[in-house]
Each structure stands twice: as structure tokens, then as C-alpha cells.
mmCIF file of N, CA and C in Angstrom:
data_model
loop_
_atom_site.group_PDB
_atom_site.id
_atom_site.type_symbol
_atom_site.label_atom_id
_atom_site.label_comp_id
_atom_site.label_asym_id
_atom_site.label_seq_id
_atom_site.Cartn_x
_atom_site.Cartn_y
_atom_site.Cartn_z
ATOM 1 N N MET A 1 1.038 11.847 -8.919
ATOM 2 C CA MET A 1 -0.033 11.966 -7.953
ATOM 3 C C MET A 1 -0.710 10.608 -7.811
ATOM 4 N N GLU A 2 -1.176 10.313 -6.637
ATOM 5 C CA GLU A 2 -1.750 9.009 -6.336
ATOM 6 C C GLU A 2 -3.242 8.961 -6.675
ATOM 7 N N VAL A 3 -3.561 8.268 -7.753
ATOM 8 C CA VAL A 3 -4.944 8.144 -8.205
ATOM 9 C C VAL A 3 -5.792 7.432 -7.156
ATOM 10 N N ALA A 4 -5.249 6.402 -6.542
ATOM 11 C CA ALA A 4 -6.005 5.646 -5.533
ATOM 12 C C ALA A 4 -6.434 6.543 -4.378
ATOM 13 N N GLU A 5 -5.553 7.422 -3.937
ATOM 14 C CA GLU A 5 -5.889 8.329 -2.836
ATOM 15 C C GLU A 5 -6.983 9.307 -3.262
ATOM 16 N N LEU A 6 -6.881 9.831 -4.477
ATOM 17 C CA LEU A 6 -7.922 10.725 -4.990
ATOM 18 C C LEU A 6 -9.278 10.025 -5.050
ATOM 19 N N LEU A 7 -9.278 8.805 -5.560
ATOM 20 C CA LEU A 7 -10.525 8.045 -5.652
ATOM 21 C C LEU A 7 -11.095 7.733 -4.271
ATOM 22 N N ALA A 8 -10.225 7.446 -3.318
ATOM 23 C CA ALA A 8 -10.680 7.166 -1.952
ATOM 24 C C ALA A 8 -11.329 8.401 -1.328
ATOM 25 N N ILE A 9 -10.739 9.549 -1.549
ATOM 26 C CA ILE A 9 -11.311 10.788 -1.014
ATOM 27 C C ILE A 9 -12.639 11.088 -1.700
ATOM 28 N N LYS A 10 -12.688 10.885 -3.007
ATOM 29 C CA LYS A 10 -13.938 11.107 -3.745
ATOM 30 C C LYS A 10 -15.042 10.192 -3.218
ATOM 31 N N GLU A 11 -14.723 8.929 -2.996
ATOM 32 C CA GLU A 11 -15.693 7.967 -2.461
ATOM 33 C C GLU A 11 -16.115 8.345 -1.041
ATOM 34 N N SER A 12 -15.169 8.797 -0.238
ATOM 35 C CA SER A 12 -15.486 9.226 1.130
ATOM 36 C C SER A 12 -16.482 10.376 1.119
ATOM 37 N N ILE A 13 -16.257 11.329 0.236
ATOM 38 C CA ILE A 13 -17.161 12.473 0.128
ATOM 39 C C ILE A 13 -18.553 12.010 -0.298
ATOM 40 N N ALA A 14 -18.614 11.067 -1.229
ATOM 41 C CA ALA A 14 -19.911 10.544 -1.682
ATOM 42 C C ALA A 14 -20.664 9.880 -0.533
ATOM 43 N N VAL A 15 -19.955 9.102 0.282
ATOM 44 C CA VAL A 15 -20.588 8.432 1.425
ATOM 45 C C VAL A 15 -21.046 9.460 2.455
ATOM 46 N N ILE A 16 -20.231 10.451 2.708
ATOM 47 C CA ILE A 16 -20.590 11.506 3.658
ATOM 48 C C ILE A 16 -21.854 12.216 3.192
ATOM 49 N N ASN A 17 -21.934 12.528 1.901
ATOM 50 C CA ASN A 17 -23.137 13.162 1.355
ATOM 51 C C ASN A 17 -24.344 12.243 1.457
ATOM 52 N N GLN A 18 -24.156 10.981 1.126
ATOM 53 C CA GLN A 18 -25.251 10.010 1.138
ATOM 54 C C GLN A 18 -25.820 9.814 2.541
ATOM 55 N N LEU A 19 -24.950 9.756 3.521
ATOM 56 C CA LEU A 19 -25.381 9.522 4.898
ATOM 57 C C LEU A 19 -25.721 10.812 5.634
ATOM 58 N N ALA A 20 -25.545 11.934 4.954
ATOM 59 C CA ALA A 20 -25.877 13.254 5.502
ATOM 60 C C ALA A 20 -25.178 13.519 6.834
ATOM 61 N N PHE A 21 -23.900 13.176 6.898
ATOM 62 C CA PHE A 21 -23.115 13.505 8.085
ATOM 63 C C PHE A 21 -22.960 15.015 8.171
ATOM 64 N N GLY A 22 -22.842 15.520 9.361
ATOM 65 C CA GLY A 22 -22.634 16.943 9.547
ATOM 66 C C GLY A 22 -21.159 17.286 9.434
ATOM 67 N N LYS A 23 -20.599 17.700 10.528
ATOM 68 C CA LYS A 23 -19.200 18.110 10.571
ATOM 69 C C LYS A 23 -18.301 16.880 10.573
ATOM 70 N N VAL A 24 -17.412 16.783 9.597
ATOM 71 C CA VAL A 24 -16.513 15.637 9.492
ATOM 72 C C VAL A 24 -15.101 16.099 9.167
ATOM 73 N N ILE A 25 -14.159 15.230 9.461
ATOM 74 C CA ILE A 25 -12.767 15.445 9.082
ATOM 75 C C ILE A 25 -12.376 14.284 8.187
ATOM 76 N N ILE A 26 -11.965 14.603 6.972
ATOM 77 C CA ILE A 26 -11.488 13.594 6.034
ATOM 78 C C ILE A 26 -9.972 13.627 6.100
ATOM 79 N N GLU A 27 -9.377 12.486 6.437
ATOM 80 C CA GLU A 27 -7.926 12.397 6.554
ATOM 81 C C GLU A 27 -7.350 11.679 5.348
ATOM 82 N N GLY A 28 -6.182 12.126 4.938
ATOM 83 C CA GLY A 28 -5.451 11.451 3.878
ATOM 84 C C GLY A 28 -3.974 11.482 4.194
ATOM 85 N N ASP A 29 -3.258 10.444 3.791
ATOM 86 C CA ASP A 29 -1.833 10.389 4.118
ATOM 87 C C ASP A 29 -0.933 10.719 2.929
ATOM 88 N N ALA A 30 -1.518 11.150 1.820
ATOM 89 C CA ALA A 30 -0.730 11.555 0.648
ATOM 90 C C ALA A 30 -0.734 13.085 0.583
ATOM 91 N N ALA A 31 0.336 13.686 1.074
ATOM 92 C CA ALA A 31 0.403 15.144 1.185
ATOM 93 C C ALA A 31 0.194 15.842 -0.155
ATOM 94 N N ALA A 32 0.766 15.319 -1.225
ATOM 95 C CA ALA A 32 0.623 15.956 -2.541
ATOM 96 C C ALA A 32 -0.837 15.985 -2.982
ATOM 97 N N VAL A 33 -1.572 14.921 -2.697
ATOM 98 C CA VAL A 33 -2.989 14.849 -3.070
ATOM 99 C C VAL A 33 -3.800 15.847 -2.251
ATOM 100 N N ILE A 34 -3.595 15.855 -0.947
ATOM 101 C CA ILE A 34 -4.322 16.778 -0.070
ATOM 102 C C ILE A 34 -4.039 18.214 -0.479
ATOM 103 N N ASN A 35 -2.768 18.540 -0.686
ATOM 104 C CA ASN A 35 -2.399 19.897 -1.076
ATOM 105 C C ASN A 35 -3.003 20.287 -2.417
ATOM 106 N N SER A 36 -3.042 19.360 -3.348
ATOM 107 C CA SER A 36 -3.609 19.638 -4.663
ATOM 108 C C SER A 36 -5.105 19.937 -4.568
ATOM 109 N N ILE A 37 -5.812 19.178 -3.760
ATOM 110 C CA ILE A 37 -7.252 19.396 -3.592
ATOM 111 C C ILE A 37 -7.521 20.729 -2.899
ATOM 112 N N LEU A 38 -6.741 21.039 -1.882
ATOM 113 C CA LEU A 38 -6.950 22.260 -1.110
ATOM 114 C C LEU A 38 -6.480 23.514 -1.829
ATOM 115 N N SER A 39 -5.574 23.362 -2.769
ATOM 116 C CA SER A 39 -5.011 24.505 -3.477
ATOM 117 C C SER A 39 -6.047 25.161 -4.385
ATOM 118 N N GLU A 40 -5.938 26.449 -4.524
ATOM 119 C CA GLU A 40 -6.800 27.181 -5.454
ATOM 120 C C GLU A 40 -6.177 27.244 -6.845
ATOM 121 N N LYS A 41 -4.934 26.795 -6.949
ATOM 122 C CA LYS A 41 -4.235 26.830 -8.234
ATOM 123 C C LYS A 41 -4.811 25.795 -9.186
ATOM 124 N N GLU A 42 -4.734 26.105 -10.474
ATOM 125 C CA GLU A 42 -5.171 25.147 -11.483
ATOM 126 C C GLU A 42 -4.222 23.961 -11.471
ATOM 127 N N ASP A 43 -4.782 22.782 -11.483
ATOM 128 C CA ASP A 43 -3.984 21.561 -11.466
ATOM 129 C C ASP A 43 -3.633 21.186 -12.899
ATOM 130 N N ASN A 44 -2.352 21.018 -13.175
ATOM 131 C CA ASN A 44 -1.911 20.665 -14.522
ATOM 132 C C ASN A 44 -1.383 19.239 -14.606
ATOM 133 N N SER A 45 -1.673 18.435 -13.609
ATOM 134 C CA SER A 45 -1.190 17.059 -13.609
ATOM 135 C C SER A 45 -2.045 16.197 -14.538
ATOM 136 N N ASP A 46 -1.635 14.953 -14.701
ATOM 137 C CA ASP A 46 -2.370 14.016 -15.555
ATOM 138 C C ASP A 46 -3.757 13.691 -15.000
ATOM 139 N N VAL A 47 -3.961 13.935 -13.737
ATOM 140 C CA VAL A 47 -5.241 13.601 -13.104
ATOM 141 C C VAL A 47 -6.058 14.850 -12.770
ATOM 142 N N ARG A 48 -5.836 15.913 -13.504
ATOM 143 C CA ARG A 48 -6.493 17.187 -13.198
ATOM 144 C C ARG A 48 -8.018 17.089 -13.219
ATOM 145 N N VAL A 49 -8.565 16.270 -14.117
ATOM 146 C CA VAL A 49 -10.023 16.121 -14.171
ATOM 147 C C VAL A 49 -10.530 15.520 -12.862
ATOM 148 N N LEU A 50 -9.841 14.516 -12.368
ATOM 149 C CA LEU A 50 -10.231 13.883 -11.109
ATOM 150 C C LEU A 50 -10.067 14.852 -9.938
ATOM 151 N N VAL A 51 -8.990 15.611 -9.927
ATOM 152 C CA VAL A 51 -8.779 16.613 -8.873
ATOM 153 C C VAL A 51 -9.922 17.623 -8.892
ATOM 154 N N ASP A 52 -10.301 18.085 -10.085
ATOM 155 C CA ASP A 52 -11.403 19.042 -10.204
ATOM 156 C C ASP A 52 -12.723 18.444 -9.720
ATOM 157 N N GLU A 53 -12.957 17.166 -10.018
ATOM 158 C CA GLU A 53 -14.174 16.494 -9.550
ATOM 159 C C GLU A 53 -14.210 16.429 -8.023
ATOM 160 N N VAL A 54 -13.081 16.078 -7.425
ATOM 161 C CA VAL A 54 -13.008 15.995 -5.962
ATOM 162 C C VAL A 54 -13.222 17.378 -5.353
ATOM 163 N N ARG A 55 -12.608 18.395 -5.931
ATOM 164 C CA ARG A 55 -12.803 19.760 -5.432
ATOM 165 C C ARG A 55 -14.277 20.158 -5.489
ATOM 166 N N ALA A 56 -14.934 19.857 -6.602
ATOM 167 C CA ALA A 56 -16.347 20.217 -6.766
ATOM 168 C C ALA A 56 -17.222 19.498 -5.744
ATOM 169 N N GLU A 57 -16.967 18.212 -5.529
ATOM 170 C CA GLU A 57 -17.748 17.452 -4.549
ATOM 171 C C GLU A 57 -17.489 17.963 -3.135
ATOM 172 N N ARG A 58 -16.250 18.313 -2.860
ATOM 173 C CA ARG A 58 -15.897 18.808 -1.527
ATOM 174 C C ARG A 58 -16.615 20.123 -1.222
ATOM 175 N N ARG A 59 -16.779 20.964 -2.234
ATOM 176 C CA ARG A 59 -17.464 22.246 -2.028
ATOM 177 C C ARG A 59 -18.920 22.049 -1.586
ATOM 178 N N LYS A 60 -19.507 20.918 -1.929
ATOM 179 C CA LYS A 60 -20.898 20.634 -1.556
ATOM 180 C C LYS A 60 -21.044 20.299 -0.073
ATOM 181 N N LEU A 61 -19.943 19.928 0.555
ATOM 182 C CA LEU A 61 -19.984 19.562 1.973
ATOM 183 C C LEU A 61 -19.861 20.803 2.841
ATOM 184 N N GLU A 62 -20.751 20.921 3.799
ATOM 185 C CA GLU A 62 -20.640 22.014 4.757
ATOM 186 C C GLU A 62 -20.050 21.461 6.042
ATOM 187 N N GLY A 63 -19.080 22.137 6.564
ATOM 188 C CA GLY A 63 -18.488 21.714 7.822
ATOM 189 C C GLY A 63 -17.519 20.556 7.700
ATOM 190 N N ALA A 64 -17.035 20.288 6.500
ATOM 191 C CA ALA A 64 -16.083 19.188 6.302
ATOM 192 C C ALA A 64 -14.676 19.745 6.143
ATOM 193 N N SER A 65 -13.736 19.103 6.801
ATOM 194 C CA SER A 65 -12.331 19.484 6.691
ATOM 195 C C SER A 65 -11.562 18.359 6.017
ATOM 196 N N LEU A 66 -10.576 18.727 5.248
ATOM 197 C CA LEU A 66 -9.684 17.769 4.607
ATOM 198 C C LEU A 66 -8.292 18.040 5.149
ATOM 199 N N VAL A 67 -7.690 17.035 5.780
ATOM 200 C CA VAL A 67 -6.400 17.236 6.431
ATOM 201 C C VAL A 67 -5.435 16.105 6.096
ATOM 202 N N TRP A 68 -4.161 16.432 6.136
ATOM 203 C CA TRP A 68 -3.114 15.432 5.973
ATOM 204 C C TRP A 68 -2.832 14.821 7.336
ATOM 205 N N THR A 69 -2.565 13.534 7.345
ATOM 206 C CA THR A 69 -2.168 12.844 8.567
ATOM 207 C C THR A 69 -1.078 11.834 8.226
ATOM 208 N N LYS A 70 -0.281 11.488 9.215
ATOM 209 C CA LYS A 70 0.730 10.452 8.996
ATOM 210 C C LYS A 70 0.044 9.136 8.667
ATOM 211 N N ARG A 71 0.665 8.348 7.853
ATOM 212 C CA ARG A 71 0.087 7.057 7.470
ATOM 213 C C ARG A 71 -0.253 6.211 8.695
ATOM 214 N N SER A 72 0.579 6.272 9.720
ATOM 215 C CA SER A 72 0.330 5.465 10.922
ATOM 216 C C SER A 72 -0.936 5.898 11.664
ATOM 217 N N ASN A 73 -1.390 7.127 11.431
ATOM 218 C CA ASN A 73 -2.605 7.627 12.084
ATOM 219 C C ASN A 73 -3.859 7.406 11.249
ATOM 220 N N ASN A 74 -3.701 7.085 9.989
ATOM 221 C CA ASN A 74 -4.824 6.969 9.067
ATOM 222 C C ASN A 74 -5.546 5.643 9.289
ATOM 223 N N LYS A 75 -6.826 5.700 9.610
ATOM 224 C CA LYS A 75 -7.614 4.506 9.916
ATOM 225 C C LYS A 75 -8.585 4.203 8.774
ATOM 226 N N PRO A 76 -8.719 2.935 8.395
ATOM 227 C CA PRO A 76 -9.644 2.574 7.314
ATOM 228 C C PRO A 76 -11.083 2.431 7.815
ATOM 229 N N TRP A 77 -11.610 3.467 8.434
ATOM 230 C CA TRP A 77 -12.947 3.403 9.012
ATOM 231 C C TRP A 77 -14.019 3.232 7.953
ATOM 232 N N LEU A 78 -13.796 3.772 6.763
ATOM 233 C CA LEU A 78 -14.823 3.701 5.731
ATOM 234 C C LEU A 78 -15.095 2.261 5.319
ATOM 235 N N LEU A 79 -14.048 1.459 5.218
ATOM 236 C CA LEU A 79 -14.236 0.052 4.869
ATOM 237 C C LEU A 79 -15.065 -0.669 5.924
ATOM 238 N N GLU A 80 -14.766 -0.385 7.172
ATOM 239 C CA GLU A 80 -15.509 -1.025 8.256
ATOM 240 C C GLU A 80 -16.963 -0.566 8.270
ATOM 241 N N LEU A 81 -17.195 0.720 8.074
ATOM 242 C CA LEU A 81 -18.555 1.245 8.043
ATOM 243 C C LEU A 81 -19.345 0.623 6.897
ATOM 244 N N ARG A 82 -18.735 0.559 5.730
ATOM 245 C CA ARG A 82 -19.410 -0.014 4.566
ATOM 246 C C ARG A 82 -19.743 -1.486 4.816
ATOM 247 N N ALA A 83 -18.807 -2.221 5.394
ATOM 248 C CA ALA A 83 -19.037 -3.638 5.673
ATOM 249 C C ALA A 83 -20.197 -3.815 6.648
ATOM 250 N N ARG A 84 -20.255 -2.996 7.661
ATOM 251 C CA ARG A 84 -21.350 -3.086 8.631
ATOM 252 C C ARG A 84 -22.690 -2.785 7.983
ATOM 253 N N ARG A 85 -22.716 -1.770 7.134
ATOM 254 C CA ARG A 85 -23.970 -1.381 6.485
ATOM 255 C C ARG A 85 -24.448 -2.442 5.506
ATOM 256 N N GLN A 86 -23.534 -3.186 4.923
ATOM 257 C CA GLN A 86 -23.898 -4.210 3.950
ATOM 258 C C GLN A 86 -24.124 -5.565 4.609
ATOM 259 N N GLY A 87 -23.972 -5.626 5.921
ATOM 260 C CA GLY A 87 -24.192 -6.874 6.633
ATOM 261 C C GLY A 87 -23.022 -7.827 6.565
ATOM 262 N N ASP A 88 -21.908 -7.388 6.016
ATOM 263 C CA ASP A 88 -20.699 -8.202 5.938
ATOM 264 C C ASP A 88 -19.948 -8.000 7.236
ATOM 265 N N ARG A 89 -19.667 -9.069 7.943
ATOM 266 C CA ARG A 89 -19.024 -8.930 9.248
ATOM 267 C C ARG A 89 -17.522 -9.139 9.190
ATOM 268 N N THR A 90 -16.903 -8.853 8.044
ATOM 269 C CA THR A 90 -15.450 -8.987 7.974
ATOM 270 C C THR A 90 -14.768 -7.797 8.608
ATOM 271 N N GLY A 91 -15.502 -6.669 8.751
ATOM 272 C CA GLY A 91 -14.909 -5.476 9.337
ATOM 273 C C GLY A 91 -13.829 -4.884 8.468
ATOM 274 N N GLY A 92 -13.840 -5.189 7.173
ATOM 275 C CA GLY A 92 -12.856 -4.636 6.262
ATOM 276 C C GLY A 92 -11.528 -5.347 6.312
ATOM 277 N N GLY A 93 -11.402 -6.337 7.179
ATOM 278 C CA GLY A 93 -10.130 -7.024 7.319
ATOM 279 C C GLY A 93 -9.982 -8.246 6.449
ATOM 280 N N GLY A 94 -11.061 -8.651 5.790
ATOM 281 C CA GLY A 94 -10.966 -9.762 4.874
ATOM 282 C C GLY A 94 -11.297 -11.116 5.468
ATOM 283 N N ARG A 95 -11.233 -11.285 6.780
ATOM 284 C CA ARG A 95 -11.541 -12.571 7.402
ATOM 285 C C ARG A 95 -12.930 -12.517 8.007
ATOM 286 N N LYS A 96 -13.791 -13.366 7.565
ATOM 287 C CA LYS A 96 -15.178 -13.349 8.026
ATOM 288 C C LYS A 96 -15.287 -13.976 9.414
ATOM 289 N N GLU A 97 -15.989 -13.269 10.296
ATOM 290 C CA GLU A 97 -16.236 -13.796 11.631
ATOM 291 C C GLU A 97 -17.389 -14.778 11.557
ATOM 292 N N THR A 98 -17.349 -15.778 12.400
ATOM 293 C CA THR A 98 -18.455 -16.734 12.456
ATOM 294 C C THR A 98 -19.079 -16.683 13.827
ATOM 295 N N GLU A 99 -20.336 -17.022 13.894
ATOM 296 C CA GLU A 99 -21.017 -17.028 15.180
ATOM 297 C C GLU A 99 -20.463 -18.145 16.050
ATOM 298 N N GLY A 100 -20.270 -17.828 17.303
ATOM 299 C CA GLY A 100 -19.799 -18.820 18.251
ATOM 300 C C GLY A 100 -18.318 -19.093 18.174
ATOM 301 N N GLY A 101 -17.574 -18.245 17.458
ATOM 302 C CA GLY A 101 -16.153 -18.502 17.467
ATOM 303 C C GLY A 101 -15.527 -17.853 16.380
#
């Protein structure tokens, strides 16, 4: 199971809670991770504690959906949003924009 994807979803949920967004769709491109979070079955993988944490945080969200999407459709909007909120104008792409060019 992909730990990075689990952590990204957990962080997304934290930001959604912090910003008090209403109805949202959380997309992920790792089908096994999405299925594990959505499943009611007990997770017996090495990352079961993290899966349980994500499930618990997700239950706190009202009107939030978690869906699988193709990697080509998955957009890194959270990085861009975080950069804007922190005043960093890299837009998550790593290259800093300068005024006037």
C-alpha cells in the first residue's frame, strides 16, 4: 500500500477541516488506497494504523466524497492552494515567479 498516498489524503482532510469547506471531492489515483479507506473491512496491512486514522478523520467530514481517478486526471491543487495561502508564488511547481517577468 502506498504510504505517500495515505498521508496525502490525511493531509487533504486536515486542510478541508481547517478551512471549513463544505461539500468536497477528494481524488486519489491509488485504487488500493482508496478501496482500503472506503472498505468497512478491518485492514491487516502494515499501514493499518494510518488507514484507521484516515478513516476516522474522514468520518468527521460531512458532504465529502473520496473517489478514485486516473493519474492523468489527478491535479495537485492542494500544493497550489497551500502556496497561495503562505504567500509563496511558486504555485507548487518549484519555480518562483518574479514581478515584471
